[in-house]
PDB file of N, CA and C in Angstrom:
ATOM      1  N   UNK Q 279      67.235  26.068-118.667  1.00 92.00           N
ATOM      2  CA  UNK Q 279      68.056  25.138-117.900  1.00 92.00           C
ATOM      3  C   UNK Q 279      67.669  23.725-118.326  1.00 92.00           C
ATOM      4  N   UNK Q 280      68.673  22.864-118.437  1.00 94.00           N
ATOM      5  CA  UNK Q 280      68.386  21.462-118.716  1.00 94.00           C
ATOM      6  C   UNK Q 280      68.688  20.620-117.465  1.00 94.00           C
ATOM      7  N   UNK Q 281      68.440  19.333-117.570  1.00 94.00           N
ATOM      8  CA  UNK Q 281      68.593  18.453-116.401  1.00 94.00           C
ATOM      9  C   UNK Q 281      70.051  18.394-115.927  1.00 94.00           C
ATOM     10  N   UNK Q 282      70.984  18.397-116.836  1.00 94.00           N
ATOM     11  CA  UNK Q 282      72.398  18.322-116.454  1.00 94.00           C
ATOM     12  C   UNK Q 282      72.802  19.553-115.649  1.00 94.00           C
ATOM     13  N   UNK Q 283      72.385  20.719-116.099  1.00 94.00           N
ATOM     14  CA  UNK Q 283      72.719  21.943-115.360  1.00 94.00           C
ATOM     15  C   UNK Q 283      72.066  21.937-113.985  1.00 94.00           C
ATOM     16  N   UNK Q 284      70.838  21.443-113.908  1.00 94.00           N
ATOM     17  CA  UNK Q 284      70.165  21.378-112.610  1.00 94.00           C
ATOM     18  C   UNK Q 284      70.953  20.509-111.631  1.00 94.00           C
ATOM     19  N   UNK Q 285      71.425  19.370-112.098  1.00 93.00           N
ATOM     20  CA  UNK Q 285      72.201  18.477-111.220  1.00 93.00           C
ATOM     21  C   UNK Q 285      73.473  19.180-110.747  1.00 93.00           C
ATOM     22  N   UNK Q 286      74.102  19.932-111.647  1.00 92.00           N
ATOM     23  CA  UNK Q 286      75.329  20.636-111.280  1.00 92.00           C
ATOM     24  C   UNK Q 286      75.075  21.738-110.249  1.00 92.00           C
ATOM     25  N   UNK Q 287      73.870  22.293-110.245  1.00 94.00           N
ATOM     26  CA  UNK Q 287      73.562  23.428-109.365  1.00 94.00           C
ATOM     27  C   UNK Q 287      72.788  23.036-108.112  1.00 94.00           C
ATOM     28  N   UNK Q 288      72.456  21.774-107.960  1.00 93.00           N
ATOM     29  CA  UNK Q 288      71.558  21.383-106.868  1.00 93.00           C
ATOM     30  C   UNK Q 288      72.135  21.714-105.485  1.00 93.00           C
ATOM     31  N   UNK Q 289      73.429  21.572-105.313  1.00 89.00           N
ATOM     32  CA  UNK Q 289      74.014  21.886-104.002  1.00 89.00           C
ATOM     33  C   UNK Q 289      73.854  23.370-103.685  1.00 89.00           C
ATOM     34  N   UNK Q 290      74.147  24.218-104.651  1.00 92.00           N
ATOM     35  CA  UNK Q 290      73.986  25.660-104.429  1.00 92.00           C
ATOM     36  C   UNK Q 290      72.523  26.009-104.147  1.00 92.00           C
ATOM     37  N   UNK Q 291      71.614  25.330-104.839  1.00 94.00           N
ATOM     38  CA  UNK Q 291      70.184  25.568-104.613  1.00 94.00           C
ATOM     39  C   UNK Q 291      69.806  25.202-103.174  1.00 94.00           C
ATOM     40  N   UNK Q 292      70.234  24.018-102.750  1.00 91.00           N
ATOM     41  CA  UNK Q 292      69.872  23.566-101.406  1.00 91.00           C
ATOM     42  C   UNK Q 292      70.526  24.410-100.317  1.00 91.00           C
ATOM     43  N   UNK Q 293      71.690  24.974-100.620  1.00 90.00           N
ATOM     44  CA  UNK Q 293      72.368  25.824 -99.644  1.00 90.00           C
ATOM     45  C   UNK Q 293      71.905  27.281 -99.727  1.00 90.00           C
ATOM     46  N   UNK Q 294      71.049  27.572-100.703  1.00 92.00           N
ATOM     47  CA  UNK Q 294      70.527  28.929-100.835  1.00 92.00           C
ATOM     48  C   UNK Q 294      71.536  29.932-101.360  1.00 92.00           C
ATOM     49  N   UNK Q 295      72.501  29.458-102.139  1.00 94.00           N
ATOM     50  CA  UNK Q 295      73.542  30.354-102.635  1.00 94.00           C
ATOM     51  C   UNK Q 295      73.442  30.634-104.134  1.00 94.00           C
ATOM     52  N   UNK Q 296      72.387  30.142-104.780  1.00 95.00           N
ATOM     53  CA  UNK Q 296      72.227  30.419-106.208  1.00 95.00           C
ATOM     54  C   UNK Q 296      71.871  31.882-106.418  1.00 95.00           C
ATOM     55  N   UNK Q 297      72.461  32.517-107.418  1.00 96.00           N
ATOM     56  CA  UNK Q 297      72.016  33.870-107.766  1.00 96.00           C
ATOM     57  C   UNK Q 297      70.516  33.855-108.116  1.00 96.00           C
ATOM     58  N   UNK Q 298      69.856  34.965-107.904  1.00 96.00           N
ATOM     59  CA  UNK Q 298      68.405  35.062-108.078  1.00 96.00           C
ATOM     60  C   UNK Q 298      67.945  34.550-109.451  1.00 96.00           C
ATOM     61  N   UNK Q 299      68.613  34.953-110.502  1.00 96.00           N
ATOM     62  CA  UNK Q 299      68.205  34.536-111.852  1.00 96.00           C
ATOM     63  C   UNK Q 299      68.328  33.018-112.017  1.00 96.00           C
ATOM     64  N   UNK Q 300      69.422  32.437-111.511  1.00 96.00           N
ATOM     65  CA  UNK Q 300      69.600  30.984-111.600  1.00 96.00           C
ATOM     66  C   UNK Q 300      68.583  30.259-110.728  1.00 96.00           C
ATOM     67  N   UNK Q 301      68.275  30.827-109.573  1.00 97.00           N
ATOM     68  CA  UNK Q 301      67.266  30.240-108.689  1.00 97.00           C
ATOM     69  C   UNK Q 301      65.918  30.162-109.402  1.00 97.00           C
ATOM     70  N   UNK Q 302      65.554  31.223-110.087  1.00 97.00           N
ATOM     71  CA  UNK Q 302      64.284  31.236-110.818  1.00 97.00           C
ATOM     72  C   UNK Q 302      64.291  30.229-111.961  1.00 97.00           C
ATOM     73  N   UNK Q 303      65.413  30.139-112.697  1.00 97.00           N
ATOM     74  CA  UNK Q 303      65.512  29.160-113.788  1.00 97.00           C
ATOM     75  C   UNK Q 303      65.450  27.742-113.233  1.00 97.00           C
ATOM     76  N   UNK Q 304      66.096  27.512-112.084  1.00 97.00           N
ATOM     77  CA  UNK Q 304      66.092  26.203-111.425  1.00 97.00           C
ATOM     78  C   UNK Q 304      64.656  25.794-111.094  1.00 97.00           C
ATOM     79  N   UNK Q 305      63.920  26.693-110.465  1.00 97.00           N
ATOM     80  CA  UNK Q 305      62.551  26.361-110.055  1.00 97.00           C
ATOM     81  C   UNK Q 305      61.616  26.230-111.257  1.00 97.00           C
ATOM     82  N   UNK Q 306      61.862  27.012-112.302  1.00 97.00           N
ATOM     83  CA  UNK Q 306      61.048  26.871-113.523  1.00 97.00           C
ATOM     84  C   UNK Q 306      61.262  25.486-114.125  1.00 97.00           C
ATOM     85  N   UNK Q 307      62.495  25.013-114.122  1.00 97.00           N
ATOM     86  CA  UNK Q 307      62.768  23.674-114.655  1.00 97.00           C
ATOM     87  C   UNK Q 307      62.081  22.611-113.797  1.00 97.00           C
ATOM     88  N   UNK Q 308      62.120  22.778-112.480  1.00 97.00           N
ATOM     89  CA  UNK Q 308      61.462  21.805-111.595  1.00 97.00           C
ATOM     90  C   UNK Q 308      59.969  21.710-111.881  1.00 97.00           C
ATOM     91  N   UNK Q 309      59.336  22.825-112.206  1.00 97.00           N
ATOM     92  CA  UNK Q 309      57.892  22.815-112.484  1.00 97.00           C
ATOM     93  C   UNK Q 309      57.573  22.030-113.754  1.00 97.00           C
ATOM     94  N   UNK Q 310      58.554  21.928-114.661  1.00 97.00           N
ATOM     95  CA  UNK Q 310      58.314  21.270-115.946  1.00 97.00           C
ATOM     96  C   UNK Q 310      58.898  19.863-116.047  1.00 97.00           C
ATOM     97  N   UNK Q 311      59.757  19.481-115.112  1.00 97.00           N
ATOM     98  CA  UNK Q 311      60.472  18.203-115.246  1.00 97.00           C
ATOM     99  C   UNK Q 311      60.225  17.315-114.018  1.00 97.00           C
ATOM    100  N   UNK Q 312      59.373  16.309-114.148  1.00 96.00           N
ATOM    101  CA  UNK Q 312      59.097  15.443-113.001  1.00 96.00           C
ATOM    102  C   UNK Q 312      60.319  14.635-112.554  1.00 96.00           C
ATOM    103  N   UNK Q 313      61.252  14.384-113.476  1.00 96.00           N
ATOM    104  CA  UNK Q 313      62.457  13.611-113.113  1.00 96.00           C
ATOM    105  C   UNK Q 313      63.367  14.435-112.200  1.00 96.00           C
ATOM    106  N   UNK Q 314      63.540  15.689-112.525  1.00 96.00           N
ATOM    107  CA  UNK Q 314      64.379  16.549-111.683  1.00 96.00           C
ATOM    108  C   UNK Q 314      63.677  16.855-110.358  1.00 96.00           C
ATOM    109  N   UNK Q 315      62.366  16.976-110.400  1.00 96.00           N
ATOM    110  CA  UNK Q 315      61.612  17.176-109.161  1.00 96.00           C
ATOM    111  C   UNK Q 315      61.856  16.004-108.221  1.00 96.00           C
ATOM    112  N   UNK Q 316      61.799  14.783-108.777  1.00 95.00           N
ATOM    113  CA  UNK Q 316      62.042  13.575-107.978  1.00 95.00           C
ATOM    114  C   UNK Q 316      63.500  13.523-107.511  1.00 95.00           C
ATOM    115  N   UNK Q 317      64.434  13.926-108.375  1.00 95.00           N
ATOM    116  CA  UNK Q 317      65.853  13.957-108.004  1.00 95.00           C
ATOM    117  C   UNK Q 317      66.054  14.886-106.807  1.00 95.00           C
ATOM    118  N   UNK Q 318      65.458  16.057-106.845  1.00 95.00           N
ATOM    119  CA  UNK Q 318      65.579  17.003-105.737  1.00 95.00           C
ATOM    120  C   UNK Q 318      64.959  16.437-104.459  1.00 95.00           C
ATOM    121  N   UNK Q 319      63.819  15.768-104.604  1.00 95.00           N
ATOM    122  CA  UNK Q 319      63.177  15.164-103.434  1.00 95.00           C
ATOM    123  C   UNK Q 319      64.101  14.105-102.815  1.00 95.00           C
ATOM    124  N   UNK Q 320      64.738  13.305-103.655  1.00 93.00           N
ATOM    125  CA  UNK Q 320      65.650  12.277-103.158  1.00 93.00           C
ATOM    126  C   UNK Q 320      66.891  12.895-102.512  1.00 93.00           C
ATOM    127  N   UNK Q 321      67.406  13.959-103.086  1.00 90.00           N
ATOM    128  CA  UNK Q 321      68.567  14.651-102.504  1.00 90.00           C
ATOM    129  C   UNK Q 321      68.223  15.169-101.109  1.00 90.00           C
ATOM    130  N   UNK Q 322      67.056  15.772-100.972  1.00 92.00           N
ATOM    131  CA  UNK Q 322      66.634  16.278 -99.654  1.00 92.00           C
ATOM    132  C   UNK Q 322      66.500  15.140 -98.650  1.00 92.00           C
ATOM    133  N   UNK Q 323      65.910  14.021 -99.077  1.00 91.00           N
ATOM    134  CA  UNK Q 323      65.748  12.861 -98.181  1.00 91.00           C
ATOM    135  C   UNK Q 323      67.115  12.303 -97.779  1.00 91.00           C
ATOM    136  N   UNK Q 324      68.043  12.250 -98.719  1.00 87.00           N
ATOM    137  CA  UNK Q 324      69.390  11.743 -98.425  1.00 87.00           C
ATOM    138  C   UNK Q 324      70.100  12.657 -97.437  1.00 87.00           C
ATOM    139  N   UNK Q 325      70.033  13.950 -97.671  1.00 85.00           N
ATOM    140  CA  UNK Q 325      70.682  14.898 -96.761  1.00 85.00           C
ATOM    141  C   UNK Q 325      70.069  14.805 -95.367  1.00 85.00           C
ATOM    142  N   UNK Q 326      68.766  14.645 -95.309  1.00 88.00           N
ATOM    143  CA  UNK Q 326      68.098  14.511 -94.012  1.00 88.00           C
ATOM    144  C   UNK Q 326      68.598  13.264 -93.287  1.00 88.00           C
ATOM    145  N   UNK Q 327      68.677  12.136 -94.025  1.00 85.00           N
ATOM    146  CA  UNK Q 327      69.125  10.877 -93.413  1.00 85.00           C
ATOM    147  C   UNK Q 327      70.585  10.966 -92.989  1.00 85.00           C
ATOM    148  N   UNK Q 328      71.431  11.524 -93.837  1.00 79.00           N
ATOM    149  CA  UNK Q 328      72.857  11.623 -93.507  1.00 79.00           C
ATOM    150  C   UNK Q 328      73.101  12.570 -92.345  1.00 79.00           C
ATOM    151  N   UNK Q 329      72.258  13.557 -92.215  1.00 78.00           N
ATOM    152  CA  UNK Q 329      72.408  14.508 -91.120  1.00 78.00           C
ATOM    153  C   UNK Q 329      72.188  13.872 -89.766  1.00 78.00           C
ATOM    154  N   UNK Q 330      71.598  12.693 -89.768  1.00 78.00           N
ATOM    155  CA  UNK Q 330      71.329  11.988 -88.514  1.00 78.00           C
ATOM    156  C   UNK Q 330      72.464  11.040 -88.124  1.00 78.00           C
ATOM    157  N   UNK Q 331      73.443  10.874 -89.017  1.00 77.00           N
ATOM    158  CA  UNK Q 331      74.562   9.982 -88.729  1.00 77.00           C
ATOM    159  C   UNK Q 331      75.669  10.804 -88.080  1.00 77.00           C
ATOM    160  N   UNK Q 332      76.063  10.472 -86.850  1.00 81.00           N
ATOM    161  CA  UNK Q 332      77.155  11.208 -86.216  1.00 81.00           C
ATOM    162  C   UNK Q 332      78.453  11.042 -87.009  1.00 81.00           C
ATOM    163  N   UNK Q 333      79.154  12.131 -87.263  1.00 77.00           N
ATOM    164  CA  UNK Q 333      80.380  12.091 -88.058  1.00 77.00           C
ATOM    165  C   UNK Q 333      81.394  11.120 -87.475  1.00 77.00           C
ATOM    166  N   UNK Q 334      81.453  11.043 -86.147  1.00 83.00           N
ATOM    167  CA  UNK Q 334      82.437  10.173 -85.522  1.00 83.00           C
ATOM    168  C   UNK Q 334      82.130   8.684 -85.714  1.00 83.00           C
ATOM    169  N   UNK Q 335      80.920   8.358 -86.189  1.00 86.00           N
ATOM    170  CA  UNK Q 335      80.581   6.952 -86.411  1.00 86.00           C
ATOM    171  C   UNK Q 335      81.112   6.443 -87.753  1.00 86.00           C
ATOM    172  N   UNK Q 336      81.613   7.355 -88.596  1.00 86.00           N
ATOM    173  CA  UNK Q 336      82.166   6.961 -89.899  1.00 86.00           C
ATOM    174  C   UNK Q 336      83.682   6.915 -89.767  1.00 86.00           C
ATOM    175  N   UNK Q 337      84.273   5.775 -90.115  1.00 91.00           N
ATOM    176  CA  UNK Q 337      85.720   5.621 -89.966  1.00 91.00           C
ATOM    177  C   UNK Q 337      86.458   6.592 -90.888  1.00 91.00           C
ATOM    178  N   UNK Q 338      87.676   6.985 -90.536  1.00 91.00           N
ATOM    179  CA  UNK Q 338      88.464   7.872 -91.400  1.00 91.00           C
ATOM    180  C   UNK Q 338      88.649   7.303 -92.805  1.00 91.00           C
ATOM    181  N   UNK Q 339      88.800   5.991 -92.908  1.00 93.00           N
ATOM    182  CA  UNK Q 339      88.965   5.371 -94.226  1.00 93.00           C
ATOM    183  C   UNK Q 339      87.723   5.577 -95.086  1.00 93.00           C
ATOM    184  N   UNK Q 340      86.574   5.366 -94.493  1.00 89.00           N
ATOM    185  CA  UNK Q 340      85.318   5.542 -95.236  1.00 89.00           C
ATOM    186  C   UNK Q 340      85.108   7.016 -95.570  1.00 89.00           C
ATOM    187  N   UNK Q 341      85.432   7.906 -94.643  1.00 88.00           N
ATOM    188  CA  UNK Q 341      85.306   9.341 -94.911  1.00 88.00           C
ATOM    189  C   UNK Q 341      86.149   9.733 -96.119  1.00 88.00           C
ATOM    190  N   UNK Q 342      87.397   9.244 -96.163  1.00 91.00           N
ATOM    191  CA  UNK Q 342      88.282   9.582 -97.276  1.00 91.00           C
ATOM    192  C   UNK Q 342      87.756   9.025 -98.597  1.00 91.00           C
ATOM    193  N   UNK Q 343      87.230   7.800 -98.558  1.00 90.00           N
ATOM    194  CA  UNK Q 343      86.681   7.204 -99.781  1.00 90.00           C
ATOM    195  C   UNK Q 343      85.463   7.992-100.266  1.00 90.00           C
ATOM    196  N   UNK Q 344      84.632   8.430 -99.353  1.00 84.00           N
ATOM    197  CA  UNK Q 344      83.467   9.228 -99.740  1.00 84.00           C
ATOM    198  C   UNK Q 344      83.887  10.570-100.336  1.00 84.00           C
ATOM    199  N   UNK Q 345      84.876  11.217 -99.705  1.00 84.00           N
ATOM    200  CA  UNK Q 345      85.341  12.499-100.224  1.00 84.00           C
ATOM    201  C   UNK Q 345      85.918  12.344-101.621  1.00 84.00           C
ATOM    202  N   UNK Q 346      86.684  11.296-101.850  1.00 87.00           N
ATOM    203  CA  UNK Q 346      87.238  11.057-103.183  1.00 87.00           C
ATOM    204  C   UNK Q 346      86.129  10.819-104.202  1.00 87.00           C
ATOM    205  N   UNK Q 347      85.111  10.053-103.808  1.00 84.00           N
ATOM    206  CA  UNK Q 347      83.997   9.776-104.714  1.00 84.00           C
ATOM    207  C   UNK Q 347      83.259  11.063-105.073  1.00 84.00           C
ATOM    208  N   UNK Q 348      83.007  11.907-104.086  1.00 78.00           N
ATOM    209  CA  UNK Q 348      82.286  13.156-104.354  1.00 78.00           C
ATOM    210  C   UNK Q 348      83.128  14.107-105.196  1.00 78.00           C
ATOM    211  N   UNK Q 349      84.420  14.152-104.922  1.00 82.00           N
ATOM    212  CA  UNK Q 349      85.290  15.051-105.698  1.00 82.00           C
ATOM    213  C   UNK Q 349      85.396  14.599-107.150  1.00 82.00           C
ATOM    214  N   UNK Q 350      85.467  13.311-107.383  1.00 81.00           N
ATOM    215  CA  UNK Q 350      85.622  12.827-108.753  1.00 81.00           C
ATOM    216  C   UNK Q 350      84.299  12.840-109.506  1.00 81.00           C
ATOM    217  N   UNK Q 351      83.176  12.886-108.791  1.00 71.00           N
ATOM    218  CA  UNK Q 351      81.879  12.875-109.433  1.00 71.00           C
ATOM    219  C   UNK Q 351      81.719  14.052-110.389  1.00 71.00           C
ATOM    220  N   UNK Q 352      82.140  15.245-110.004  1.00 63.00           N
ATOM    221  CA  UNK Q 352      81.973  16.430-110.851  1.00 63.00           C
ATOM    222  C   UNK Q 352      82.861  16.369-112.089  1.00 63.00           C
ATOM    223  N   UNK Q 353      83.956  15.607-112.042  1.00 57.00           N
ATOM    224  CA  UNK Q 353      84.862  15.518-113.174  1.00 57.00           C
ATOM    225  C   UNK Q 353      84.373  14.540-114.228  1.00 57.00           C
ATOM    226  N   UNK Q 354      83.520  13.595-113.849  1.00 53.00           N
ATOM    227  CA  UNK Q 354      83.051  12.565-114.795  1.00 53.00           C
ATOM    228  C   UNK Q 354      82.057  13.125-115.783  1.00 53.00           C
TER     229      UNK Q 354
END
Protein backbone atom coordinates (compact mmCIF):
# COMPACT_ATOMS: atom_id res chain seq x y z
CA UNK A 1 0.00 0.00 0.00
CA UNK A 2 1.22 3.50 -0.72
CA UNK A 3 0.24 6.81 0.87
CA UNK A 4 -2.32 7.66 -1.82
CA UNK A 5 -4.17 4.38 -1.35
CA UNK A 6 -4.14 4.86 2.41
CA UNK A 7 -5.79 8.27 2.06
CA UNK A 8 -8.43 6.77 -0.22
CA UNK A 9 -9.20 4.02 2.31
CA UNK A 10 -9.02 6.00 5.55
CA UNK A 11 -12.79 6.42 5.88
CA UNK A 12 -13.40 2.69 5.50
CA UNK A 13 -10.62 2.02 8.02
CA UNK A 14 -12.10 4.39 10.58
CA UNK A 15 -15.58 2.95 10.05
CA UNK A 16 -14.25 -0.59 10.40
CA UNK A 17 -15.46 -1.67 6.97
CA UNK A 18 -12.13 -2.53 5.33
CA UNK A 19 -11.77 -6.16 4.28
CA UNK A 20 -9.35 -8.05 6.54
CA UNK A 21 -6.51 -8.16 3.99
CA UNK A 22 -6.78 -4.41 3.29
CA UNK A 23 -6.97 -3.69 7.02
CA UNK A 24 -3.71 -5.55 7.55
CA UNK A 25 -2.02 -3.76 4.62
CA UNK A 26 -3.31 -0.42 5.98
CA UNK A 27 -1.84 -1.04 9.43
CA UNK A 28 1.44 -2.35 7.98
CA UNK A 29 1.80 0.90 6.05
CA UNK A 30 1.07 2.93 9.20
CA UNK A 31 3.90 1.13 11.03
CA UNK A 32 6.34 2.18 8.29
CA UNK A 33 5.12 5.68 7.36
CA UNK A 34 5.21 8.43 10.00
CA UNK A 35 3.42 10.83 7.62
CA UNK A 36 0.40 8.57 7.23
CA UNK A 37 0.44 7.82 10.95
CA UNK A 38 0.21 11.57 11.59
CA UNK A 39 -2.49 11.93 8.90
CA UNK A 40 -4.59 9.27 10.64
CA UNK A 41 -4.05 10.95 14.01
CA UNK A 42 -5.24 14.26 12.56
CA UNK A 43 -8.28 12.62 10.93
CA UNK A 44 -9.28 11.11 14.28
CA UNK A 45 -8.84 14.47 16.04
CA UNK A 46 -10.92 16.22 13.35
CA UNK A 47 -13.71 13.66 13.56
CA UNK A 48 -13.71 13.96 17.34
CA UNK A 49 -13.94 17.77 17.15
CA UNK A 50 -16.63 17.75 14.46
CA UNK A 51 -18.65 15.23 16.41
CA UNK A 52 -19.07 17.87 19.09
CA UNK A 53 -20.66 20.40 16.73
CA UNK A 54 -24.46 20.09 16.69
CA UNK A 55 -25.65 19.57 13.10
CA UNK A 56 -28.33 22.21 13.53
CA UNK A 57 -25.66 24.84 14.27
CA UNK A 58 -24.38 24.60 10.66
CA UNK A 59 -26.46 26.57 8.17
CA UNK A 60 -27.93 24.70 5.17
CA UNK A 61 -25.74 26.79 2.86
CA UNK A 62 -22.58 25.77 4.68
CA UNK A 63 -23.72 22.13 4.82
CA UNK A 64 -24.22 22.11 1.05
CA UNK A 65 -20.83 23.72 0.43
CA UNK A 66 -19.13 21.15 2.65
CA UNK A 67 -20.89 18.27 0.92
CA UNK A 68 -19.83 19.58 -2.49
CA UNK A 69 -16.24 19.96 -1.29
CA UNK A 70 -16.13 16.41 0.07
CA UNK A 71 -17.75 14.95 -3.03
CA UNK A 72 -15.36 16.70 -5.40
CA UNK A 73 -12.32 15.83 -3.27
CA UNK A 74 -12.29 12.19 -4.44
CA UNK A 75 -12.48 13.27 -8.10
CA UNK A 76 -9.40 15.54 -7.92
